[in-house]
Amino acid sequence: MADAPKYVYFFGGGEADGSAEMKNSLGGKGANLAEMTRIGVQVPAGFTIPTEICNHYSDNDGTYPEGLREQVDEALKQVEKVMGAELGSKDNPLLVSCRSGARESMPGMMDTVLNIGLNERSVQALAEHSGNETFAWDSYRRFIQMFGDVVLEVRAREGEYHDPFEALLQAKKDAAGVQYDSDLTAEQLKELVTEFKTEVKSRTGQDFPDEPIDQIWAAIGAVFGSWNNDRAAVYRRDYGIPHSWGTACNVQAMVFGNLGDDCATGVGLTRDCSMGTPGFNGDYLMNAQGEDVVAGIRTPKRIEKSLKDEMPEVYEQLETIGKTLENHYKEVQDIEFTVQKGRVWLLQTRNAKRTGFAAVRIAVDLVNEGLITPKQALEKRRIPADDLNQLLQPIFDPDGKAEAQEAGRLLARGINAGPGAASGHVCLTAEEAERLYNEHPDEPLVLVRRETSPEDLRGMRVAQGILTAFGGASSHAALVSRQMGKTCIVGCNELNVDYEAGTISVGDTVLNTGDWISIDGFTGEVFTGQVTTKPSEVVDVLIHKTLAPEESEAYQRFAQLMEWVDEHRKLGVRTNADQPDQAIEAVAFGAEGIGLCRTEHMFFSHLDEIREMILARDPVIRQDAVNQLLPFQQADFAGLFRAMDGRPVTIRLLDPPLHEFLSARHLEEQPGLAEKLAAQLDISVEEVRSRTAELHEENPMLGHRGCRLGIVFPEITAMQARAIMQAAVEVQAEGIVVHPEVMVPLVAYQTEIDNQSAIVREAAEAVFAETGTTISYQIGTMIEVPRAALRSDEIAETAEFFSFGTNDLTQTCLGMSRDDYGGFIGHYRENDIVPHDPFQSIDQGGVGQLIELGVAGGRSTRSGLKIGICGEHGGDPASVMFCHRAGLDYVSCSPYRVPIARLAAAQEALASV
Ligand code: PEP
Ligand code: MG
C-alpha cells in the first residue's frame, strides 16, 4: 500500500499534517484542529479523514478506497503514542470521538459519536485509571446511547414522544428519586448500561459491538452517511451549500469534562454574537460532557458571569486562548472546550455565526481595533449582505409593550438569543408549524419547544420566532435562529411545555396551540397575547426621523459601514418606486435614482377614467378619457422629480394587460358597476359587458400588454410622454434638476421601440415648443423577452438605455408563469431540480446568458450604453453580484433592499479585483 494516496491527516503533540488552508478537504473542524495544533493551542490528538473519502463512500455503496484502513491504523497508533493511552487497554484505555466536519459549518446537522472504545473490559480500566467509577459507567451509558441512536438508529418510533434511551434514563432517575443524570450512582448506571444493551438487542436483533476498532469504523460510516440525511440536505439547500462537497470525519482522543468538580465543558465566543458586544462569553457546565451544553438538557451557566469566580485559572486560560485565536484568525471565534482536571483543551474553533446586528458591530469594531481593514470588514463571509435585513427588523412598539406589561401579560423571561420582536400563534411542533404556514402563509407563528433539535429546522424556517424552555445562548435553537435572523428566546425555564396536551403554561396561565404569544428577542421577555411591532433604529433614524443619529450606536455603525461600502462599489443602486414617499425612503437608504416607476400603479387610483378609456371604441372619446388622466399623471411625476431632487428617474410607459382594470370579475364583484359605466359613456349595459368580455385573454401575461398597448392605442403613450415632459418643465422651473428617462416595456422588435420613441419625441417637442423650455431626457427600453436580448444590437440603435426586466425575462426564458409557478417550485427546490427559486435569484445559466448577450449586443452598437436591472432580482445579493460581473451600470430594487444591494455590490467589486 506504499503508493496509496494520502487519506488520513494526523494532528497532535504540536504537529499536524493539515492546516487551515485545507478546509475544502479536511472540513472546517479538521483544518482548524490542525491549525490550532500548529500555533500551539492545546488540542487532543487525532486525525481527519477528508471529504473526498465521504464522496467515495457515498458513490460506492458505503465502501472505502484501498489503503485507507492501513492509514487509519497507523494514525491510531500515533494518537495512542501522543496521548499515552491504548485502545481497548485494560490499564489505560484510549477513548475517541468521531465527528463530522464539512467545509462550511452545518451546526448539528450531521452525526457525532463520543466515548468510542468502551466495552465491559475497558470501562473497568477507565474506572480504575480515573479513580471514578461513576464517571466510567456514565461514559459507557452515554456511549451506548449515542452509538445506539446515531449508528444503530435506535430512536423514537412513530407515535413515541421520547427517545427510548431517554425514557429508560428518566425511569431510572424517577426510581432513584433524583433530578439530574449526574446524581445517579455507579450501580444505577451499570444497571442502565445493561438495560440499554437489552433495548439495542430487542430493537435491532444484534448485540452491541464490543471491539473498539469495529466501533470506530461503524461510527466513521455513520458520520459519512449523515451527510445525506434529510436535515443536512434541507440545510444545504437553504444555505446554498453544494451536495457534492461531502463531510470530513474527525477521529480524536477524548478528554473529559465530567471527571469531577475541577472539570467542565463549554462553548465560548470571543465576543458576543447576538449584539456584537466585545468580551469573551459563552456557556459552561461543571462536571459535564460537551453535548450536555449544546443539547440544552441542563441550562448552563454563563462564562462571563460566574466562571471567573468558580475557576479563575481556567477563566484566564480561556481568555488568553480567545485572544490568541482572534489575533491569528482576525475574526470572532466560536470555540468548544473541555476542562479536564483544571487544564483547558480545545476541541474546535471556527469563525462564529452571528446575527446581522453583531456582524455589523463586530466588523466595524475589528477595524477600529486595528485587527482588520475596512476592505476586510466588507467581506461576504463577515457580513452576508442579506443579514443587513436584521438591522432593519421590527422591534416591539414601546407603547404596545408597556401596555402588555401593565396588563400583567408578562408570562416569563428567558435568555435573549436572537434579536427582533415576534408576535404570532403558538405552535408546538415543526410539522404543525409547516402545516399552518402552508394553510395561512400570512399568519405569524411562534414555535415553542422544550428544546429544539435539527429535526425542528423546517418548523423554525416558517416561524417568526422561536421560544424554548431549556438550553443556553449556544444551544441549537439559539445558533440556528441567529443564523436565520429569527427572533429567539431560549432557556425559559418557567415554561412548562406539554406536547401531548398541546399547551404551554407558567403557573396557572395556560396557552393553547393557536393562541397569540409575543417574544422580545432583545430582552428575553415573553408576553401572552399580541404586541404590535415597530421598525428598527436604523429605520427610525433614516426614515421616521424619530431618533437622532447620535442617539443610536447601531445607526452610527451602520452608517460607518455604508461609507466603506460606497467607497468600494462600482455598481449604482437605484430603487423601484412609484410614489414620492417611497422615493424619499429609498434615497434615505442610499438610492441614487429611480430605476423603475411603474406608471400603472398611478392609474389604479383613477379607475373611472381608465375604464372609460378602455371601453371607448371611438378614438375621440378615448382621447378625451386619456386627456382626463393627464393632470393626475403630471402631478405624480412632478412629485417624483421633486423627491429625487436631481437624480435620474426612469418612468416606464403603461404595461399591464387592460383586463387588470376592467374584467368580468370586476363587474361580478361590484354590483352596479356595469350600469355606472354605461351611464358614464352613454352606452348600453350589454355593450359594457361585451366590450369587457373582448378584453379577456387566456394568457394575459403574454397578451396585449407592454408596448403593445401603446402601439395600438398611441394616445396613451402620447399622454404619458406629455405628462412626463410637462412635469419636468414644471419642476425644472422650480430650480430642481430633472433627468427623465422614458422606458418602453416588453419590446421584442426594433420597430416597436421605433414606434414608441417617435410618439414620445413628438409629444416632448410639442411641450418644449409650447413652454419655450427644453429638457434633456432619454428614451430606453426594457429587455424582458428573449428576442430583445437576442436582437439587442438593433434595439440599441434606437434605445438610449436598457433595463433588464428579469421578472418577465425569467418568465419568458423559462416558460414558467411568474404567477403560477408556486404550485411546483417547492417540489423543484426540495428535489434539487433547481438550485434556487429563479424568480428570487437570477438563473445565471439561462437568464444570465440572455443578459450577457443583451449587454454585448447593446454595447456593440452604443459603446457607452447605460444598462440596469429592475426585476425583483435587483435586491438579491447573488443576482446583484452577477450584475456586477455582467458589466451593468446599476441595479434597481425596493427601498428596503437598497442597503443590501449596496453591500452586495461592494462585496463583488472587492472580490473581483
Ligand atoms: C420585470 O418584468 O422584471 C419588470 C420589472 O416589470 P414588471 O414586474 O412590472 O413586469
Ligand atoms: Mg415586466
mmCIF file of C-alpha atoms in Angstrom, residues 553-762:
data_model
loop_
_atom_site.group_PDB
_atom_site.id
_atom_site.type_symbol
_atom_site.label_atom_id
_atom_site.label_comp_id
_atom_site.label_asym_id
_atom_site.label_seq_id
_atom_site.Cartn_x
_atom_site.Cartn_y
_atom_site.Cartn_z
ATOM 1 C CA GLU A 553 -24.944 53.479 18.154
ATOM 2 C CA ALA A 554 -26.467 50.844 15.911
ATOM 3 C CA TYR A 555 -27.190 53.503 13.321
ATOM 4 C CA GLN A 556 -23.731 55.032 13.607
ATOM 5 C CA ARG A 557 -22.045 51.702 12.903
ATOM 6 C CA PHE A 558 -24.398 51.071 10.020
ATOM 7 C CA ALA A 559 -23.545 54.491 8.597
ATOM 8 C CA GLN A 560 -19.808 53.856 9.011
ATOM 9 C CA LEU A 561 -20.084 50.541 7.216
ATOM 10 C CA MET A 562 -22.135 52.018 4.396
ATOM 11 C CA GLU A 563 -19.494 54.690 3.891
ATOM 12 C CA TRP A 564 -16.906 51.968 3.244
ATOM 13 C CA VAL A 565 -19.425 50.198 1.035
ATOM 14 C CA ASP A 566 -19.840 53.259 -1.165
ATOM 15 C CA GLU A 567 -16.093 53.762 -1.430
ATOM 16 C CA HIS A 568 -15.686 50.338 -2.979
ATOM 17 C CA ARG A 569 -18.748 49.522 -5.001
ATOM 18 C CA LYS A 570 -18.806 50.147 -8.730
ATOM 19 C CA LEU A 571 -22.426 49.296 -9.402
ATOM 20 C CA GLY A 572 -25.033 52.021 -8.976
ATOM 21 C CA VAL A 573 -28.066 51.281 -6.843
ATOM 22 C CA ARG A 574 -31.438 52.721 -7.725
ATOM 23 C CA THR A 575 -34.893 51.968 -6.460
ATOM 24 C CA ASN A 576 -38.209 50.788 -7.786
ATOM 25 C CA ALA A 577 -40.654 53.398 -6.544
ATOM 26 C CA ASP A 578 -43.921 54.804 -7.820
ATOM 27 C CA GLN A 579 -44.699 57.343 -5.134
ATOM 28 C CA PRO A 580 -42.782 60.271 -3.679
ATOM 29 C CA ASP A 581 -42.833 58.832 -0.128
ATOM 30 C CA GLN A 582 -41.305 55.565 -1.340
ATOM 31 C CA ALA A 583 -38.725 57.509 -3.310
ATOM 32 C CA ILE A 584 -37.783 59.568 -0.245
ATOM 33 C CA GLU A 585 -37.351 56.401 1.843
ATOM 34 C CA ALA A 586 -35.188 54.855 -0.827
ATOM 35 C CA VAL A 587 -32.973 57.948 -1.050
ATOM 36 C CA ALA A 588 -32.544 57.770 2.733
ATOM 37 C CA PHE A 589 -31.358 54.184 2.282
ATOM 38 C CA GLY A 590 -28.895 55.364 -0.346
ATOM 39 C CA ALA A 591 -30.727 55.026 -3.656
ATOM 40 C CA GLU A 592 -29.151 57.047 -6.432
ATOM 41 C CA GLY A 593 -32.145 57.291 -8.693
ATOM 42 C CA ILE A 594 -35.378 55.600 -9.664
ATOM 43 C CA GLY A 595 -34.745 52.607 -11.877
ATOM 44 C CA LEU A 596 -38.385 51.759 -12.352
ATOM 45 C CA CYS A 597 -41.545 53.751 -11.827
ATOM 46 C CA ARG A 598 -44.478 51.547 -12.804
ATOM 47 C CA THR A 599 -46.973 54.109 -14.064
ATOM 48 C CA GLU A 600 -49.927 51.722 -13.889
ATOM 49 C CA HIS A 601 -49.836 51.987 -10.104
ATOM 50 C CA MET A 602 -50.850 55.586 -10.559
ATOM 51 C CA PHE A 603 -53.694 54.539 -12.812
ATOM 52 C CA PHE A 604 -55.249 52.379 -10.117
ATOM 53 C CA SER A 605 -56.328 55.472 -8.239
ATOM 54 C CA HIS A 606 -58.200 56.786 -11.275
ATOM 55 C CA LEU A 607 -60.184 53.784 -12.297
ATOM 56 C CA ASP A 608 -63.189 55.686 -13.654
ATOM 57 C CA GLU A 609 -61.137 57.482 -16.274
ATOM 58 C CA ILE A 610 -59.157 54.353 -17.156
ATOM 59 C CA ARG A 611 -62.284 52.303 -17.634
ATOM 60 C CA GLU A 612 -63.748 54.985 -19.800
ATOM 61 C CA MET A 613 -60.606 54.900 -21.906
ATOM 62 C CA ILE A 614 -60.694 51.115 -22.186
ATOM 63 C CA LEU A 615 -64.370 50.922 -23.105
ATOM 64 C CA ALA A 616 -64.284 53.669 -25.683
ATOM 65 C CA ARG A 617 -64.473 52.374 -29.235
ATOM 66 C CA ASP A 618 -64.461 55.869 -30.684
ATOM 67 C CA PRO A 619 -60.942 57.396 -30.803
ATOM 68 C CA VAL A 620 -62.311 60.846 -29.973
ATOM 69 C CA ILE A 621 -63.985 59.587 -26.823
ATOM 70 C CA ARG A 622 -60.865 57.612 -25.955
ATOM 71 C CA GLN A 623 -58.682 60.660 -26.451
ATOM 72 C CA ASP A 624 -60.993 62.568 -24.175
ATOM 73 C CA ALA A 625 -60.736 59.932 -21.439
ATOM 74 C CA VAL A 626 -56.975 59.812 -21.805
ATOM 75 C CA ASN A 627 -56.790 63.594 -21.544
ATOM 76 C CA GLN A 628 -58.584 63.435 -18.221
ATOM 77 C CA LEU A 629 -55.716 61.345 -16.858
ATOM 78 C CA LEU A 630 -53.021 63.776 -17.906
ATOM 79 C CA PRO A 631 -53.162 66.179 -14.943
ATOM 80 C CA PHE A 632 -53.045 63.289 -12.453
ATOM 81 C CA GLN A 633 -50.068 61.731 -14.150
ATOM 82 C CA GLN A 634 -48.310 65.069 -14.400
ATOM 83 C CA ALA A 635 -48.805 65.725 -10.680
ATOM 84 C CA ASP A 636 -47.497 62.250 -9.815
ATOM 85 C CA PHE A 637 -44.389 62.650 -11.983
ATOM 86 C CA ALA A 638 -43.712 66.114 -10.637
ATOM 87 C CA GLY A 639 -43.857 64.654 -7.111
ATOM 88 C CA LEU A 640 -41.278 62.044 -8.041
ATOM 89 C CA PHE A 641 -38.945 64.566 -9.692
ATOM 90 C CA ARG A 642 -39.093 66.732 -6.596
ATOM 91 C CA ALA A 643 -38.469 63.781 -4.270
ATOM 92 C CA MET A 644 -35.498 62.628 -6.312
ATOM 93 C CA ASP A 645 -34.032 66.127 -6.407
ATOM 94 C CA GLY A 646 -31.791 65.897 -9.445
ATOM 95 C CA ARG A 647 -31.361 62.125 -9.501
ATOM 96 C CA PRO A 648 -32.409 60.213 -12.611
ATOM 97 C CA VAL A 649 -35.984 58.978 -12.750
ATOM 98 C CA THR A 650 -36.886 56.125 -15.091
ATOM 99 C CA ILE A 651 -40.565 56.206 -15.929
ATOM 100 C CA ARG A 652 -41.972 53.194 -17.668
ATOM 101 C CA LEU A 653 -44.895 53.589 -20.033
ATOM 102 C CA LEU A 654 -48.098 51.701 -19.242
ATOM 103 C CA ASP A 655 -47.508 47.944 -19.097
ATOM 104 C CA PRO A 656 -50.254 45.745 -17.596
ATOM 105 C CA PRO A 657 -52.982 43.939 -19.501
ATOM 106 C CA LEU A 658 -56.091 46.123 -19.650
ATOM 107 C CA HIS A 659 -58.243 43.471 -18.016
ATOM 108 C CA GLU A 660 -56.490 44.295 -14.727
ATOM 109 C CA PHE A 661 -58.532 47.492 -14.789
ATOM 110 C CA LEU A 662 -61.756 46.001 -16.073
ATOM 111 C CA SER A 663 -62.804 42.357 -16.312
ATOM 112 C CA ALA A 664 -65.895 40.201 -15.870
ATOM 113 C CA ARG A 665 -64.706 39.620 -12.302
ATOM 114 C CA HIS A 666 -64.871 43.368 -11.559
ATOM 115 C CA LEU A 667 -68.403 43.525 -12.943
ATOM 116 C CA GLU A 668 -69.424 40.477 -10.919
ATOM 117 C CA GLU A 669 -67.882 41.607 -7.660
ATOM 118 C CA GLN A 670 -69.125 45.191 -7.880
ATOM 119 C CA PRO A 671 -72.869 45.262 -8.467
ATOM 120 C CA GLY A 672 -73.927 48.420 -10.266
ATOM 121 C CA LEU A 673 -70.512 48.942 -11.920
ATOM 122 C CA ALA A 674 -71.743 47.963 -15.398
ATOM 123 C CA GLU A 675 -74.694 50.347 -15.068
ATOM 124 C CA LYS A 676 -72.467 53.153 -13.824
ATOM 125 C CA LEU A 677 -70.041 52.737 -16.729
ATOM 126 C CA ALA A 678 -72.916 52.529 -19.221
ATOM 127 C CA ALA A 679 -74.317 55.824 -17.940
ATOM 128 C CA GLN A 680 -70.888 57.464 -17.924
ATOM 129 C CA LEU A 681 -70.235 56.542 -21.536
ATOM 130 C CA ASP A 682 -73.774 56.786 -22.727
ATOM 131 C CA ILE A 683 -73.768 53.187 -23.993
ATOM 132 C CA SER A 684 -75.854 50.133 -23.084
ATOM 133 C CA VAL A 685 -75.060 47.774 -20.205
ATOM 134 C CA GLU A 686 -74.804 44.951 -22.794
ATOM 135 C CA GLU A 687 -72.171 46.893 -24.624
ATOM 136 C CA VAL A 688 -70.179 47.358 -21.409
ATOM 137 C CA ARG A 689 -70.378 43.605 -20.842
ATOM 138 C CA SER A 690 -69.468 42.613 -24.397
ATOM 139 C CA ARG A 691 -66.537 45.053 -24.555
ATOM 140 C CA THR A 692 -65.311 43.719 -21.209
ATOM 141 C CA ALA A 693 -65.606 40.156 -22.489
ATOM 142 C CA GLU A 694 -63.487 41.117 -25.530
ATOM 143 C CA LEU A 695 -60.693 42.118 -23.182
ATOM 144 C CA HIS A 696 -60.497 38.633 -21.728
ATOM 145 C CA GLU A 697 -57.259 36.822 -22.562
ATOM 146 C CA GLU A 698 -56.251 33.203 -21.914
ATOM 147 C CA ASN A 699 -52.636 34.188 -21.290
ATOM 148 C CA PRO A 700 -52.754 37.823 -20.256
ATOM 149 C CA MET A 701 -49.071 37.835 -19.343
ATOM 150 C CA LEU A 702 -48.325 37.049 -22.991
ATOM 151 C CA GLY A 703 -51.131 39.163 -24.330
ATOM 152 C CA HIS A 704 -51.997 42.741 -25.108
ATOM 153 C CA ARG A 705 -49.672 44.441 -22.671
ATOM 154 C CA GLY A 706 -46.410 46.369 -22.573
ATOM 155 C CA CYS A 707 -45.586 48.425 -25.636
ATOM 156 C CA ARG A 708 -48.302 46.541 -27.492
ATOM 157 C CA LEU A 709 -50.806 48.789 -25.681
ATOM 158 C CA GLY A 710 -49.041 51.994 -26.633
ATOM 159 C CA ILE A 711 -48.696 50.849 -30.231
ATOM 160 C CA VAL A 712 -52.392 50.008 -30.644
ATOM 161 C CA PHE A 713 -53.501 53.000 -28.533
ATOM 162 C CA PRO A 714 -50.847 55.658 -29.329
ATOM 163 C CA GLU A 715 -52.840 58.301 -27.454
ATOM 164 C CA ILE A 716 -51.878 56.576 -24.177
ATOM 165 C CA THR A 717 -48.158 56.848 -24.907
ATOM 166 C CA ALA A 718 -48.575 60.408 -26.143
ATOM 167 C CA MET A 719 -50.457 61.394 -22.978
ATOM 168 C CA GLN A 720 -47.845 59.794 -20.714
ATOM 169 C CA ALA A 721 -44.975 61.406 -22.597
ATOM 170 C CA ARG A 722 -46.694 64.789 -22.381
ATOM 171 C CA ALA A 723 -47.339 64.325 -18.643
ATOM 172 C CA ILE A 724 -43.678 63.450 -18.054
ATOM 173 C CA MET A 725 -42.366 66.403 -20.025
ATOM 174 C CA GLN A 726 -44.849 68.904 -18.574
ATOM 175 C CA ALA A 727 -43.963 67.709 -15.071
ATOM 176 C CA ALA A 728 -40.277 68.013 -15.901
ATOM 177 C CA VAL A 729 -40.737 71.565 -17.191
ATOM 178 C CA GLU A 730 -42.771 72.454 -14.096
ATOM 179 C CA VAL A 731 -40.193 71.096 -11.628
ATOM 180 C CA GLN A 732 -37.203 72.445 -13.542
ATOM 181 C CA ALA A 733 -38.810 75.865 -13.297
ATOM 182 C CA GLU A 734 -38.669 75.448 -9.505
ATOM 183 C CA GLY A 735 -34.890 75.188 -9.761
ATOM 184 C CA ILE A 736 -34.714 71.416 -9.377
ATOM 185 C CA VAL A 737 -32.630 69.488 -11.877
ATOM 186 C CA VAL A 738 -34.613 66.775 -13.663
ATOM 187 C CA HIS A 739 -33.424 63.730 -15.587
ATOM 188 C CA PRO A 740 -36.395 61.880 -17.024
ATOM 189 C CA GLU A 741 -35.740 58.549 -18.665
ATOM 190 C CA VAL A 742 -38.733 57.238 -20.569
ATOM 191 C CA MET A 743 -38.756 53.459 -20.682
ATOM 192 C CA VAL A 744 -40.717 51.318 -23.134
ATOM 193 C CA PRO A 745 -41.821 47.934 -21.775
ATOM 194 C CA LEU A 746 -41.893 44.471 -23.325
ATOM 195 C CA VAL A 747 -40.102 45.384 -26.527
ATOM 196 C CA ALA A 748 -39.164 42.478 -28.787
ATOM 197 C CA TYR A 749 -38.692 44.218 -32.164
ATOM 198 C CA GLN A 750 -36.750 47.317 -33.056
ATOM 199 C CA THR A 751 -39.863 48.528 -34.871
ATOM 200 C CA GLU A 752 -41.706 48.610 -31.555
ATOM 201 C CA ILE A 753 -39.196 50.894 -29.883
ATOM 202 C CA ASP A 754 -39.023 52.983 -33.065
ATOM 203 C CA ASN A 755 -42.784 53.413 -32.996
ATOM 204 C CA GLN A 756 -42.969 54.396 -29.321
ATOM 205 C CA SER A 757 -39.886 56.529 -29.470
ATOM 206 C CA ALA A 758 -41.344 58.627 -32.274
ATOM 207 C CA ILE A 759 -44.537 59.267 -30.303
ATOM 208 C CA VAL A 760 -42.593 60.258 -27.176
ATOM 209 C CA ARG A 761 -40.307 62.595 -29.114
ATOM 210 C CA GLU A 762 -43.225 64.247 -30.871
#
